[in-house]
Coordinates of C-alpha atoms in Angstrom, one line a residue:
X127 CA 85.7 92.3 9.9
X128 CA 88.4 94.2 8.2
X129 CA 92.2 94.4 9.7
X130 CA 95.0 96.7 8.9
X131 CA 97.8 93.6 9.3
X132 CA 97.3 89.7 8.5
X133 CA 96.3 87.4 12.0
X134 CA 99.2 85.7 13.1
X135 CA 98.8 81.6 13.6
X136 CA 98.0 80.2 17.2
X137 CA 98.7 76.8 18.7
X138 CA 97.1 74.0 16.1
X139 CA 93.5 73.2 17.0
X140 CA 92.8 70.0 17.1
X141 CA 90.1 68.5 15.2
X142 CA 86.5 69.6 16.2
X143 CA 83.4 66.9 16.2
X144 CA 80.9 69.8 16.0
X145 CA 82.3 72.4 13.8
X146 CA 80.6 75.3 12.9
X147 CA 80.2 75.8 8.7
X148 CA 78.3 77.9 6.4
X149 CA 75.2 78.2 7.8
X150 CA 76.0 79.2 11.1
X151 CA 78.6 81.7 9.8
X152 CA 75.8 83.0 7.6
X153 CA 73.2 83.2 10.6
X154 CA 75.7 85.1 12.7
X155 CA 76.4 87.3 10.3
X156 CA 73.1 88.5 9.4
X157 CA 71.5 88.0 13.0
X158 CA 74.5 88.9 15.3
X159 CA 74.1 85.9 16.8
X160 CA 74.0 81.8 16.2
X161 CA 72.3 79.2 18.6
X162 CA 73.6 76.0 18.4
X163 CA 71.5 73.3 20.4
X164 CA 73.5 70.2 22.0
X165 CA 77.0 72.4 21.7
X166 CA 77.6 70.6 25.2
X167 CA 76.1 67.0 26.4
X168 CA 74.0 67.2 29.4
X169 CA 76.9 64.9 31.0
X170 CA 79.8 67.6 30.1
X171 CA 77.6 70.2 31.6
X172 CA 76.6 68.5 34.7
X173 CA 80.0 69.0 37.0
X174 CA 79.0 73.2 36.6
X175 CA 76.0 72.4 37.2
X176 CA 75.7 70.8 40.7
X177 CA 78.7 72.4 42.1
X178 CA 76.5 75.8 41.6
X179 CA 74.0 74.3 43.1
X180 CA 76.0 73.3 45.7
X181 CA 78.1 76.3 46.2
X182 CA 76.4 79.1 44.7
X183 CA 78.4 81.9 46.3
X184 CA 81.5 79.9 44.6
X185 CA 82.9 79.6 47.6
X186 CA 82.2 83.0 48.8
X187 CA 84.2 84.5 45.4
X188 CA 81.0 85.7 43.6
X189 CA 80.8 89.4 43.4
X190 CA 77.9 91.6 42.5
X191 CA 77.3 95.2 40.7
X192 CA 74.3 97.1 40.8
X193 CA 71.7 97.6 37.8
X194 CA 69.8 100.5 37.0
X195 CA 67.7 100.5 39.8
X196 CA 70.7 99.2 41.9
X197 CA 69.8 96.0 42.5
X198 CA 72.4 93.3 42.8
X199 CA 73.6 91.2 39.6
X200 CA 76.0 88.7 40.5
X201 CA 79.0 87.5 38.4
X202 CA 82.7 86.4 38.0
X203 CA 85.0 86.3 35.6
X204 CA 88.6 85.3 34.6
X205 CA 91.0 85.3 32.5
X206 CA 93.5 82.1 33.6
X207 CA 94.2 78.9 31.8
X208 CA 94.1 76.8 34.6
X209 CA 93.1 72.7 34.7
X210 CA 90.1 73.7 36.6
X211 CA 87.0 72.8 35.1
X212 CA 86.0 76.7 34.3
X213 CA 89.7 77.5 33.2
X214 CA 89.5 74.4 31.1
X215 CA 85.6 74.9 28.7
X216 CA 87.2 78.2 27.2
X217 CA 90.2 75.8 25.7
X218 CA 87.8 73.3 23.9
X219 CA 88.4 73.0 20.7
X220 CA 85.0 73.5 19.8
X221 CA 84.8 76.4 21.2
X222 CA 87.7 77.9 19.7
X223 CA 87.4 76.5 16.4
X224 CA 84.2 77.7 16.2
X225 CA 84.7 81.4 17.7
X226 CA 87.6 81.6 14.8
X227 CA 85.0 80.2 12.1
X228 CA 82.5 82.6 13.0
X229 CA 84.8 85.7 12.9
X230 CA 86.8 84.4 10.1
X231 CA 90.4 84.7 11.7
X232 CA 92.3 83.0 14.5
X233 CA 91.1 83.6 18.1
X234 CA 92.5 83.9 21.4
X235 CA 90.7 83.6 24.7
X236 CA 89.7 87.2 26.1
X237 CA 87.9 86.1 29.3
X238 CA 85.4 84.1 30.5
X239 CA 82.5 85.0 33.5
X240 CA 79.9 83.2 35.4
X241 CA 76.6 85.0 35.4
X242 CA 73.9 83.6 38.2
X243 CA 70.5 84.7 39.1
X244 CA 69.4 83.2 41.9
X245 CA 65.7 81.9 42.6
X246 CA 63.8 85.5 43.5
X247 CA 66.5 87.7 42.5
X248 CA 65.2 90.7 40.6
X249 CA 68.6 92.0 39.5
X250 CA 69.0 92.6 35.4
X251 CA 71.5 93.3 33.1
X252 CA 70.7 96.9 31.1
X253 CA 70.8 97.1 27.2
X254 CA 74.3 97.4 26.4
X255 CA 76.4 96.0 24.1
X256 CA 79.8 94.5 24.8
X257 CA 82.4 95.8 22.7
X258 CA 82.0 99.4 24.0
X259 CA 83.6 98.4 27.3
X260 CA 86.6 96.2 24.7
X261 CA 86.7 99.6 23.3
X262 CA 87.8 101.3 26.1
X263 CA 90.3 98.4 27.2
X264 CA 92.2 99.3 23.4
X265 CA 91.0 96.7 21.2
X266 CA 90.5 98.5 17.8
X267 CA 87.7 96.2 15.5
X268 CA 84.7 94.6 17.1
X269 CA 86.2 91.5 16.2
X270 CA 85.1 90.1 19.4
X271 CA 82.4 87.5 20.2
X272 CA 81.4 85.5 23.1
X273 CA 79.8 82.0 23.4
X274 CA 77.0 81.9 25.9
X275 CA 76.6 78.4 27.3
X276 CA 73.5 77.3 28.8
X277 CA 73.9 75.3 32.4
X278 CA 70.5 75.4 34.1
X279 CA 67.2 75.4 31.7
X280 CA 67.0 79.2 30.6
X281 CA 63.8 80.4 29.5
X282 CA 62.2 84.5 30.2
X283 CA 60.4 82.6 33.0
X284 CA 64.1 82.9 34.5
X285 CA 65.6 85.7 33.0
X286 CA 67.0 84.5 29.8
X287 CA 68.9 87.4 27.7
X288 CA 67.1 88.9 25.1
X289 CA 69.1 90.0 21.6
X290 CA 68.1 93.0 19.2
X291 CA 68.6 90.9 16.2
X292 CA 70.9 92.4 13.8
X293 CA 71.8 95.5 16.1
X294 CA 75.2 94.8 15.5
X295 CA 75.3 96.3 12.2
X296 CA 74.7 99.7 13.8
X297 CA 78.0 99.4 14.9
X298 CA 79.3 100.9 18.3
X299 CA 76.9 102.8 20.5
X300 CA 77.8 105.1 22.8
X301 CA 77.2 104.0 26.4
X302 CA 76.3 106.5 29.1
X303 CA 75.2 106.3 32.9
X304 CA 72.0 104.5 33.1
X305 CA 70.8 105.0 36.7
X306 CA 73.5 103.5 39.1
X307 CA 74.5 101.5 35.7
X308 CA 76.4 101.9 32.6
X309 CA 73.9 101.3 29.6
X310 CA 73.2 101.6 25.8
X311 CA 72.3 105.1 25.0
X312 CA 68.4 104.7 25.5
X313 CA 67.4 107.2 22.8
X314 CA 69.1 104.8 20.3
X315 CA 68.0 101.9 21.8
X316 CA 64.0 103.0 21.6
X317 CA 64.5 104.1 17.9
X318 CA 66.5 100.4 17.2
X319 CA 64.1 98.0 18.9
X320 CA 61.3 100.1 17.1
X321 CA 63.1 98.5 13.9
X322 CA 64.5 95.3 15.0
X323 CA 62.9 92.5 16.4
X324 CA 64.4 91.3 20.2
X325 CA 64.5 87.3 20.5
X326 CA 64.4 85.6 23.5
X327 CA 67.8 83.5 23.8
X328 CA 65.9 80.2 25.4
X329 CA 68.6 77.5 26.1
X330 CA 68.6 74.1 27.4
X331 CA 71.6 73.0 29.5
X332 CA 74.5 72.4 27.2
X333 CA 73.4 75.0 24.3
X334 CA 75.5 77.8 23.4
X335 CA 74.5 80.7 22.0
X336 CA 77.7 83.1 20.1
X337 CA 76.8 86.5 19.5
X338 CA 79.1 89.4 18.5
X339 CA 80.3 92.2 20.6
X340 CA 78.1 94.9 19.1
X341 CA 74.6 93.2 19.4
X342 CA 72.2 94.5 21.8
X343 CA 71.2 92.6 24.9
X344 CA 69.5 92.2 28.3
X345 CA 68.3 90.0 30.6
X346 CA 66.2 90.7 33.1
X347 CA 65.5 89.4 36.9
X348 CA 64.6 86.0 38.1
X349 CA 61.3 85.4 39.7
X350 CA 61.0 82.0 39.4
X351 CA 62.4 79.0 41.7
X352 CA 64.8 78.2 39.6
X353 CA 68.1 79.4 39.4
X354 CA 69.6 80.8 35.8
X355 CA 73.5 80.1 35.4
X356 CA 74.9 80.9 32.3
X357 CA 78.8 80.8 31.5
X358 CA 80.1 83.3 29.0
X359 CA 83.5 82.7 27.1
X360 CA 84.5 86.0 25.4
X361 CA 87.5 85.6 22.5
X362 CA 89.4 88.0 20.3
X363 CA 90.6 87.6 16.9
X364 CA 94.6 87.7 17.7
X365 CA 95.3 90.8 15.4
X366 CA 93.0 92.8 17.6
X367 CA 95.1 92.5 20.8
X368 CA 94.8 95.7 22.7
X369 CA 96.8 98.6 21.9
X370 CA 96.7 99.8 25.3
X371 CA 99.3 97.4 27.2
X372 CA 99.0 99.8 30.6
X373 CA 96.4 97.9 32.8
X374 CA 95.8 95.1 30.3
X375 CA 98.2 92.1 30.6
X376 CA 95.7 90.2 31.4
X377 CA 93.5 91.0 28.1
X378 CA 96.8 90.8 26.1
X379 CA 96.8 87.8 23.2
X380 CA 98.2 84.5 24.7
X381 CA 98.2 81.3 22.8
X382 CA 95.7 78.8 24.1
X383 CA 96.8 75.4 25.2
X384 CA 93.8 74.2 22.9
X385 CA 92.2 70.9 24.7
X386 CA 90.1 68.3 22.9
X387 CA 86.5 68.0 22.7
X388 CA 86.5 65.0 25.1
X389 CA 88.4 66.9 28.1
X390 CA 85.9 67.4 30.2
X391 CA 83.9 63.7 30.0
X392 CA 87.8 62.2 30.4
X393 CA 87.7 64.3 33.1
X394 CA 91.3 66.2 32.3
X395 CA 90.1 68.6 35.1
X396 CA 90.6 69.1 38.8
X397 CA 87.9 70.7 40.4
X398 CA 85.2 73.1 39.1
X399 CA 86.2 76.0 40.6
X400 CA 87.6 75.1 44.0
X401 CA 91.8 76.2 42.8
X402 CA 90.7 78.6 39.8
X403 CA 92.0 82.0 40.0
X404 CA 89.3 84.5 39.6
X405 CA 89.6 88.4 38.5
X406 CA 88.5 91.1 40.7
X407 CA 88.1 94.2 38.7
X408 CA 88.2 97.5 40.7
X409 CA 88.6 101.4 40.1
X410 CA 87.9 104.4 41.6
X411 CA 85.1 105.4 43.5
X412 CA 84.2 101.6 44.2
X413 CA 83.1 100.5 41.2
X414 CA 84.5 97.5 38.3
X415 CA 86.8 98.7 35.4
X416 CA 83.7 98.3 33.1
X417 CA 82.3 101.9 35.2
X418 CA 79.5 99.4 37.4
X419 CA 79.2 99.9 40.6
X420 CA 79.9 97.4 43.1
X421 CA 77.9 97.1 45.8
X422 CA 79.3 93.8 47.5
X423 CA 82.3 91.6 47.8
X424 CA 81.4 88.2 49.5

């Protein structure tokens, strides 16, 4: 995770009661990826929960792109610090002291997305890795990860992702249309899965799972009953700040008003989601910034 100038400092974090140490830095860096079970209480992830449950359009905001085959895959992101529950988890200090302890530098918050698969829904996310797309957006070192948080039971009966462990020392893989989606190149994915095992990311509610910007990963549909909800918080070492500043204020470093552990059960938020400021990427030709296509706006 090399850097051609020294991180500046962010905001003090304050102290962490579940920090990540050795081990986990040692499993993500051989494995690309680190599950850490409990990360969350049942109680902290329990306002997410039911308010999906409740609202599972998000109050009409949720968008979708198409896979592949062009089936719907519905998500939302963001990149706003807000007091709303979902502006509030990426600020955690567990969370950010344990992104910066896993890449070895200070981080910043790069953005966050809700990714739901509803009961029945046979939408999938293609093999692809992240950082191509964090590429593109200017940021020079794949010094990127993102913490998967688990909020409904996640299991492949649902959908759960799947990781090509240790695909991220291959580096960056060139992405290329993949039916109506943008995916991994396939011929390099066939020879790589022929080599590396792929583990099923299983997750009880509260779990996280941090895995680096250049691991494999997919997920695929959800024929079950249940519903699969997973909340992603992406964040950048601060020295990789993108170089491109046309199009990209909103990816550009920011300090984080870090919050304690305990914000969410002292309840320090507003709402969920009700006030929170979502981002709706667009380009030409109606599809996202990321090259998928969209193919509805609710």
């Amino acid at each position: 995770m090399s850097s051609a100038q020294a991180a500046p400092s962010d905001s003090p974090i304050p102290a962490t009661s579940k920090p990540l140490g050795p081990h986990e830095v040692a499993l993500f860096e051989r494995d690309g990826f680190v599950i850490v079970p409990g990360f969350f209480s049942p109680e902290e992830i329990a306002p997410l929960h039911d308010a999906c449950v409740a609202d599972p359009s998000l109050g009409g905001r949720l968008r979708a792109v198409a896979d592949s085959d062009g089936n719907a895959q519905e998500v939302i992101g963001w990149t706003d610090h807000s007091d709303d529950y979902v502006g509030m988890v990426p600020r955690m200090a567990r969370l950010v002291a344990g992104a910066a302890a896993l890449l070895g530098k200070p981080v910043y918050h790069w953005h966050s997305k809700l990714s739901l698969k509803r009961p029945h829904s046979v939408g999938r996310w293609d093999w692809h890795q992240d950082y191509p797309y964090w590429y593109d957006e200017g940021c020079l070192w794949p010094d990127m990860l993102t913490a998967m948080i688990a909020v409904d039971e996640i299991s492949t009966a649902n959908g759960c992702v799947q990781l090509v462990k240790g695909s991220h020392r291959v580096g960056r893989i060139n992405h290329v249309q993949v039916g109506e989606a943008i995916g991994c190149d396939p011929v390099r994915l066939a020879l790589l899965q022929k080599q590396l095992p792929t583990v099923p990311a299983e997750l009880s509610p509260g779990d996280v799972c941090f895995f680096h910007g250049n691991i494999l990963h997919a997920s695929s549909g959800n024929p079950s009953d249940r519903p699969r909800t997973i909340m992603h918080c992406t964040y950048n070492t601060i020295d990789n700040s993108p170089f491109i500043t046309e199009g990209q204020e909103h990816h550009a470093y920011r300090p984080i008003d870090v919050v304690p552990d305990d914000a969410i059960l002292a309840k320090r938020w507003d709402t969920v989601f009700d006030r929170h400021s979502f981002t709706y990427t667009g380009g030409a030709e109606g599809k996202n910034g990321y090259g998928y296509k969209i193919i509805n706006r609710m």
